[in-house]
Tab-separated table of C-alpha atoms and ligand atoms in Angstrom:
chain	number	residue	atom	x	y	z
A	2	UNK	CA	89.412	85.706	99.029
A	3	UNK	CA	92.419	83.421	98.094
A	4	UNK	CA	93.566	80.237	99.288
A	5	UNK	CA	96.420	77.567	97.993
A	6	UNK	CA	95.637	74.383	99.048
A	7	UNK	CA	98.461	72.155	98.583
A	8	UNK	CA	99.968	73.929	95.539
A	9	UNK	CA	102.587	72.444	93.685
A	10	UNK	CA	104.177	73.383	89.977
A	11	UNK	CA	107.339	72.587	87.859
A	12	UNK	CA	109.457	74.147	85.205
A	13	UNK	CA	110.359	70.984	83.260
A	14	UNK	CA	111.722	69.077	86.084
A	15	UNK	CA	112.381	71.857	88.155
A	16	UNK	CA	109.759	72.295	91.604
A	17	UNK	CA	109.484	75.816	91.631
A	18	UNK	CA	106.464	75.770	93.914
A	19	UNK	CA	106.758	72.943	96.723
A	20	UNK	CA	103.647	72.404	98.209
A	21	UNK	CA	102.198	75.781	98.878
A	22	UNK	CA	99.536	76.436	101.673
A	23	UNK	CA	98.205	80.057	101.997
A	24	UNK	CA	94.697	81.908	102.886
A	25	UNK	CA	94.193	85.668	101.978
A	26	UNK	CA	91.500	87.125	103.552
A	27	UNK	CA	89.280	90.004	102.059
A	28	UNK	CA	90.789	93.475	102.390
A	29	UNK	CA	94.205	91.329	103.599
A	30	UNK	CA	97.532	93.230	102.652
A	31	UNK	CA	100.023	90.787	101.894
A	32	UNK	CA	103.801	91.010	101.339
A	33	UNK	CA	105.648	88.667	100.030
A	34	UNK	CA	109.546	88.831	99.688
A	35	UNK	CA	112.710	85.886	99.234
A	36	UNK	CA	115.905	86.179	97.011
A	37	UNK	CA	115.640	86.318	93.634
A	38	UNK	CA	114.570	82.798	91.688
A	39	UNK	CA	112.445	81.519	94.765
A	40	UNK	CA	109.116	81.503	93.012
A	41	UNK	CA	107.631	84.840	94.186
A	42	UNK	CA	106.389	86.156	90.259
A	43	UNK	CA	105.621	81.997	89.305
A	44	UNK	CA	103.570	82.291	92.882
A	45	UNK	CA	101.487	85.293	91.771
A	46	UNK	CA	101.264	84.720	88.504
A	47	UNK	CA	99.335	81.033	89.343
A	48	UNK	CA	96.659	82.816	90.914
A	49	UNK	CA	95.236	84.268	87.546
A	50	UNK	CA	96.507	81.510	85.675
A	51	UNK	CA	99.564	83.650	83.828
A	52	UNK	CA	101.091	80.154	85.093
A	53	UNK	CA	99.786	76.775	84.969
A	54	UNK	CA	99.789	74.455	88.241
A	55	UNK	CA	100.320	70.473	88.382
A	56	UNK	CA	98.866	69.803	91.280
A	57	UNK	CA	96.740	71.294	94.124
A	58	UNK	CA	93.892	73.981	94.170
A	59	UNK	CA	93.847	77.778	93.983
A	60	UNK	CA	90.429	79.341	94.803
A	61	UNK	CA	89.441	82.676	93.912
A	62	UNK	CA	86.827	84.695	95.125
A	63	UNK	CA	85.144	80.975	95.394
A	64	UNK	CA	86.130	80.359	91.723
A	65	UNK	CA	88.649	77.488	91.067
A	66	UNK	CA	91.485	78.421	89.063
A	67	UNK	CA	92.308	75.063	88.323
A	68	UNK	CA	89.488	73.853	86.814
A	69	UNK	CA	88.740	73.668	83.091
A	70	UNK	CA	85.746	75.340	83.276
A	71	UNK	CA	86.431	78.106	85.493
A	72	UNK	CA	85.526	81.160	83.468
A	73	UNK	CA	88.834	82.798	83.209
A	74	UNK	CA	87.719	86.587	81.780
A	75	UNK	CA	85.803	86.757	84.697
A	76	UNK	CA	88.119	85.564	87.257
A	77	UNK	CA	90.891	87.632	85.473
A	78	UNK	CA	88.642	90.802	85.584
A	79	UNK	CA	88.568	90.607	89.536
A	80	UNK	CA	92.287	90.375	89.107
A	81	UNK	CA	94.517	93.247	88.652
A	82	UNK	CA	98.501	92.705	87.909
A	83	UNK	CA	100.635	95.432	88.084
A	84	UNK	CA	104.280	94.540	87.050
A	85	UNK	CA	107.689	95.487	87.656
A	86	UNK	CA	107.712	97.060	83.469
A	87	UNK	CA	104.629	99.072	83.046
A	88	UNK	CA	103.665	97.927	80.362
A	89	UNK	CA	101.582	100.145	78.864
A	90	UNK	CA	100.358	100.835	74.957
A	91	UNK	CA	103.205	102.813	74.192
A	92	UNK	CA	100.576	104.096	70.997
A	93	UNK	CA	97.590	104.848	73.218
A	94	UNK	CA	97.095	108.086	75.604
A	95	UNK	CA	96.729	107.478	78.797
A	96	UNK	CA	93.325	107.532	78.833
A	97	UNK	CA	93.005	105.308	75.809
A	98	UNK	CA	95.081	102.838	77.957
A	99	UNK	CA	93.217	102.963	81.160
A	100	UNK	CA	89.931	102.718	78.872
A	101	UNK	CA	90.637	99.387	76.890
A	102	UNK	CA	89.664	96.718	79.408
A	103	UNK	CA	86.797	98.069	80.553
A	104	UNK	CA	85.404	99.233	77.265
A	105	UNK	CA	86.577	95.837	75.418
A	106	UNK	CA	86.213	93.195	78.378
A	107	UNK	CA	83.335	94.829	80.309
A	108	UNK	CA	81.289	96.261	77.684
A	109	UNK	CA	80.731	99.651	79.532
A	110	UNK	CA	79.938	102.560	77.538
A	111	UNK	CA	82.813	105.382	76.714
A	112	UNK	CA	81.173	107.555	78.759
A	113	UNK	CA	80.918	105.789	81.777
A	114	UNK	CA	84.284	104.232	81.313
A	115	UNK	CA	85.735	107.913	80.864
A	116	UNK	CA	84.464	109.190	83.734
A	117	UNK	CA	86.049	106.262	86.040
A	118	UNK	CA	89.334	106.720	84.806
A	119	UNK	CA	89.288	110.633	84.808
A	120	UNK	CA	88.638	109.855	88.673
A	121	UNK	CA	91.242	107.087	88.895
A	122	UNK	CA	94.027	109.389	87.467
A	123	UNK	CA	93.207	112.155	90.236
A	124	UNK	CA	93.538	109.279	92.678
A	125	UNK	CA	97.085	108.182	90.945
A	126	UNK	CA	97.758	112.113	91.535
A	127	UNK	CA	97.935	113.108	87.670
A	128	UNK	CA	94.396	113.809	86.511
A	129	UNK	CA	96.107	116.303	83.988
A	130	UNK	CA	98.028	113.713	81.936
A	131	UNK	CA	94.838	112.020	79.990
A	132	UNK	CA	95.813	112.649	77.348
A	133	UNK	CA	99.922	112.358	77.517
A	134	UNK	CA	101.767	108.873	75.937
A	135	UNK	CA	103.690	106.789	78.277
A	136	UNK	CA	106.994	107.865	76.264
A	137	UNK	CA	106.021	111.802	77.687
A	138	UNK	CA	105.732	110.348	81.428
A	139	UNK	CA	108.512	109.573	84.182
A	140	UNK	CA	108.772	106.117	85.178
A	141	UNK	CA	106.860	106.884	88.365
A	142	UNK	CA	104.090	108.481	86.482
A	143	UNK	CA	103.477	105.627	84.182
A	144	UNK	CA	103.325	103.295	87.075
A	145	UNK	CA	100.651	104.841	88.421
A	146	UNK	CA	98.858	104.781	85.555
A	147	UNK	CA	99.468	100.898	84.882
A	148	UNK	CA	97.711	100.733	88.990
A	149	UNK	CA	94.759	103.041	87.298
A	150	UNK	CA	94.738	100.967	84.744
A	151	UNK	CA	94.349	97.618	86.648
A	152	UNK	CA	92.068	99.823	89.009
A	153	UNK	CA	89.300	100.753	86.033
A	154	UNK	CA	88.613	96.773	85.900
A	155	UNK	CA	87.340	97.373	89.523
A	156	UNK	CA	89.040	94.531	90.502
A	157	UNK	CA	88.509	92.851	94.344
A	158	UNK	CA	92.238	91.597	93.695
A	159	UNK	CA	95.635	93.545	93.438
A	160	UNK	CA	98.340	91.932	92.755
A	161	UNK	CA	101.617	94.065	92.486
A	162	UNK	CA	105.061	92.260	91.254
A	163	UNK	CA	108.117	94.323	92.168
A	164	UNK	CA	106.297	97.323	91.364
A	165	UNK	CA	108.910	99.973	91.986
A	166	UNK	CA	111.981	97.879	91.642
A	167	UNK	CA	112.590	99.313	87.722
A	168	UNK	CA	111.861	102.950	88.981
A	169	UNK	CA	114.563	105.668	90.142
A	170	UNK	CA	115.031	106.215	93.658
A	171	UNK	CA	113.108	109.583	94.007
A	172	UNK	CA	110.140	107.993	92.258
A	173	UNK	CA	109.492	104.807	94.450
A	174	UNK	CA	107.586	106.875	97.314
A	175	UNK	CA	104.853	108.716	94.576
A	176	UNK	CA	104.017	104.875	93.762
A	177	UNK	CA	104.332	103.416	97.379
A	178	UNK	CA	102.026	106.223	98.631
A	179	UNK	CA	99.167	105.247	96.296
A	180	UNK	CA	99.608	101.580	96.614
A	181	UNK	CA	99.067	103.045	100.401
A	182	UNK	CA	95.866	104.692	100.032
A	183	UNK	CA	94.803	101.584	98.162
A	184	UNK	CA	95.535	99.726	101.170
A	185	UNK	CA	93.675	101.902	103.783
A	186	UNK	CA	90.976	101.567	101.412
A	187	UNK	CA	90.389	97.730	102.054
A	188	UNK	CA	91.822	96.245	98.621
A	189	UNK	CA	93.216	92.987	99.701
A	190	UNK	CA	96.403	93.011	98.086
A	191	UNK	CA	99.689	90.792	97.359
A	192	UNK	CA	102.587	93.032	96.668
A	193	UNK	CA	105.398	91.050	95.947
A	194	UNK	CA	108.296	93.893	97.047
A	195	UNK	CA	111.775	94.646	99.460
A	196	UNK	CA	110.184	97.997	100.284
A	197	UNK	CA	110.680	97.030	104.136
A	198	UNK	CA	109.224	100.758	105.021
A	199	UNK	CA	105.893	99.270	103.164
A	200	UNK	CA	105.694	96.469	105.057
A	201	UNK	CA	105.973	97.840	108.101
A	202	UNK	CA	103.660	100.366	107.553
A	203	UNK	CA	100.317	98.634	105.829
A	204	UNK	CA	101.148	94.874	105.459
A	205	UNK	CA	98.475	93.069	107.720
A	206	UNK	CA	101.364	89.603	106.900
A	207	UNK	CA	104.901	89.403	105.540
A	208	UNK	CA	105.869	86.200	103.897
A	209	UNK	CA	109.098	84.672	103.058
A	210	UNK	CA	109.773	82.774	100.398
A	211	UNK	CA	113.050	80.461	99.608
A	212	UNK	CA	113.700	77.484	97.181
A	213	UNK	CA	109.775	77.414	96.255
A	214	UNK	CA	108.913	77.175	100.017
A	215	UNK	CA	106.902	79.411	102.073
A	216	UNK	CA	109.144	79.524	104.815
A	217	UNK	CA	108.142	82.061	107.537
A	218	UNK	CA	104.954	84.318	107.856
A	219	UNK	CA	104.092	86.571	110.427
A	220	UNK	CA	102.668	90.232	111.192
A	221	UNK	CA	105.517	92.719	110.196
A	222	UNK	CA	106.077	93.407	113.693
A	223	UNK	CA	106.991	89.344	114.602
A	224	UNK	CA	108.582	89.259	111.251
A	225	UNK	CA	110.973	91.781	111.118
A	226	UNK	CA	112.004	92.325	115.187
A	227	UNK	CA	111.737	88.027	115.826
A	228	UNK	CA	111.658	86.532	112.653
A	229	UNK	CA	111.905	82.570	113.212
A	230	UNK	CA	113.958	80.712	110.247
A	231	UNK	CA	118.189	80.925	109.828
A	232	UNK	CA	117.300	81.844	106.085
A	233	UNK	CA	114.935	84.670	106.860
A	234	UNK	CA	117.492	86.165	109.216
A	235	UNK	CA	120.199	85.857	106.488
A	236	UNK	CA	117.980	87.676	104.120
A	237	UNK	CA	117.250	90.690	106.373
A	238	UNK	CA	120.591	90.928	107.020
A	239	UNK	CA	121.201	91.443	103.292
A	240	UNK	CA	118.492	93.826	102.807
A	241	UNK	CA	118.082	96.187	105.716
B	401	ADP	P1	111.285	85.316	91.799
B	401	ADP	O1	110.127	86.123	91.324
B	401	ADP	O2	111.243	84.977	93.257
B	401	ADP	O3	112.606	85.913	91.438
B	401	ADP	P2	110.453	83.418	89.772
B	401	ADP	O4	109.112	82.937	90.160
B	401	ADP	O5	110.530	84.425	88.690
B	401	ADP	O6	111.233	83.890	91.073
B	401	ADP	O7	111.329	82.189	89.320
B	401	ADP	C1	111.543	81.048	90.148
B	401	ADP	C2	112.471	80.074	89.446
B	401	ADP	O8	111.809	79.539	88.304
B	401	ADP	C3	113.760	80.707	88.927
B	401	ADP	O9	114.788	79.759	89.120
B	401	ADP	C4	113.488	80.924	87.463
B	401	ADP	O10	114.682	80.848	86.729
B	401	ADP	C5	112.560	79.775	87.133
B	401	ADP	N1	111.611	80.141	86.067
B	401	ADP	C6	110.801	81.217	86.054
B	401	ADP	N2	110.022	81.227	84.947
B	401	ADP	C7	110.361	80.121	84.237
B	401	ADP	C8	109.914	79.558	83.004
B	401	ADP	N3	108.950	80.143	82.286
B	401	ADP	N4	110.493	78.406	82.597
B	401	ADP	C9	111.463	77.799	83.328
B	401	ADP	N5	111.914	78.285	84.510
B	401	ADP	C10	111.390	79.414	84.959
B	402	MG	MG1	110.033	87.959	90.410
């Protein structure tokens, strides 16, 4: 569903991707962790082109998201991003939020559109907050409505960047346990995260990251009882 094939990009003069190799099967759950700085967001972000590459190929659902005349609003609409801020329409409802993309980018009809997203909100676990604004919701609340918002694209694609890291403790779980059922479901998925408890429980692969590098990848199991690398034992250590 997603490969790198010899990926490389710079900031400037800065390599903050070093030769990146990497193959995501369909309905693959993928973590990815590293310290902070070592190209896990640029990483992400270069698979629907938020972020230019210099050299190598990224491929897509078979579409090349290198090349000039990749269509990018369709590759982008198989694509959803969920970030760390929610970023939501802090003027729309709910509803009006979850209803934008698919209304304005997939040309379905209100009705249809409607009816998706009033089923996507009881799957997010708050079908009764339609028609709330994102100022009336908790933080873990208008996460999941920024993952029924990506969601109402019907993407093939997840992609989740530090998804709970801006929340409050007690609201991490109501967000990790949808992002669960979303993995039992088959989405392939790249959740960029330090939820450890996550990984364990639903990645399929765990992958550090350092300096730009991909440095160790392995089944949770491997990864977190044997992992390989001096760096990726220094990091646990830090963060279990
Ligand atoms: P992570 O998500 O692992 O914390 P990032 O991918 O955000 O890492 O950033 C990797 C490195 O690239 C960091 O050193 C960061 O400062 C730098 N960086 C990120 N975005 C930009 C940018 N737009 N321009 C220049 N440098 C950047
Ligand atoms: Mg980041």
């Amino acid at each position: 569903m997603i490969s790198f094939k010899n990926v490389n990009k710079w900031y400037g003069d800065f390599h903050v991707l070093n030769n990146i190799n990497l193959t995501i099967q369909k309905g693959e759950v993928v973590v990815i962790c590293g310290p902070s700085g070592s190209g896990k967001s640029t990483l992400i972000r270069c698979i629907n082109r938020l972020e230019p590459t210099q050299e190598g190929d990224i491929l897509v659902d078979g579409m090349n998201v290198s090349d000039p005349r990749t269509n990018m609003a369709l590759l982008r609409a198989e694509v959803g991003f969920v970030f760390q801020q929610f970023n939501l329409y802090p003027h729309m409802t709910v509803l009006e939020n979850i209803l934008l993309a698919p209304t304005m980018v997939r040309h379905q009809s209100k009705g249809d559109a409607t009816a998706l997203a009033m089923e996507l909100l009881k799957k997010v676990d708050i079908p009764d907050k339609a028609g709330a604004y994102p100022s009336q919701l908790s933080g873990g609340q208008q996460q999941r409505v920024a993952i029924a918002r990506g969601l109402a694209m019907q993407p093939k694609i997840m992609l989740f960047d530090e998804p709970t890291s801006a929340l409050d403790p007690e609201m991490i779980n109501e967000v990790l346990d949808v992002m669960k059922s979303l993995a039992r479901e088959g989405m392939t998925m790249i959740c960029v995260t330090h939820e450890m408890g996550f990984a364990r429980e639903v990645a399929d692969r765990v992958i550090f990251m350092d300096g730009g590098n991909l440095i160790e990848e392995n089944t949770p199991e491997e990864f977190f009882n044997n992992p390989q690398s001096e760096r990726t034992k220094d990091f646990l250590s830090k963060i279990l």
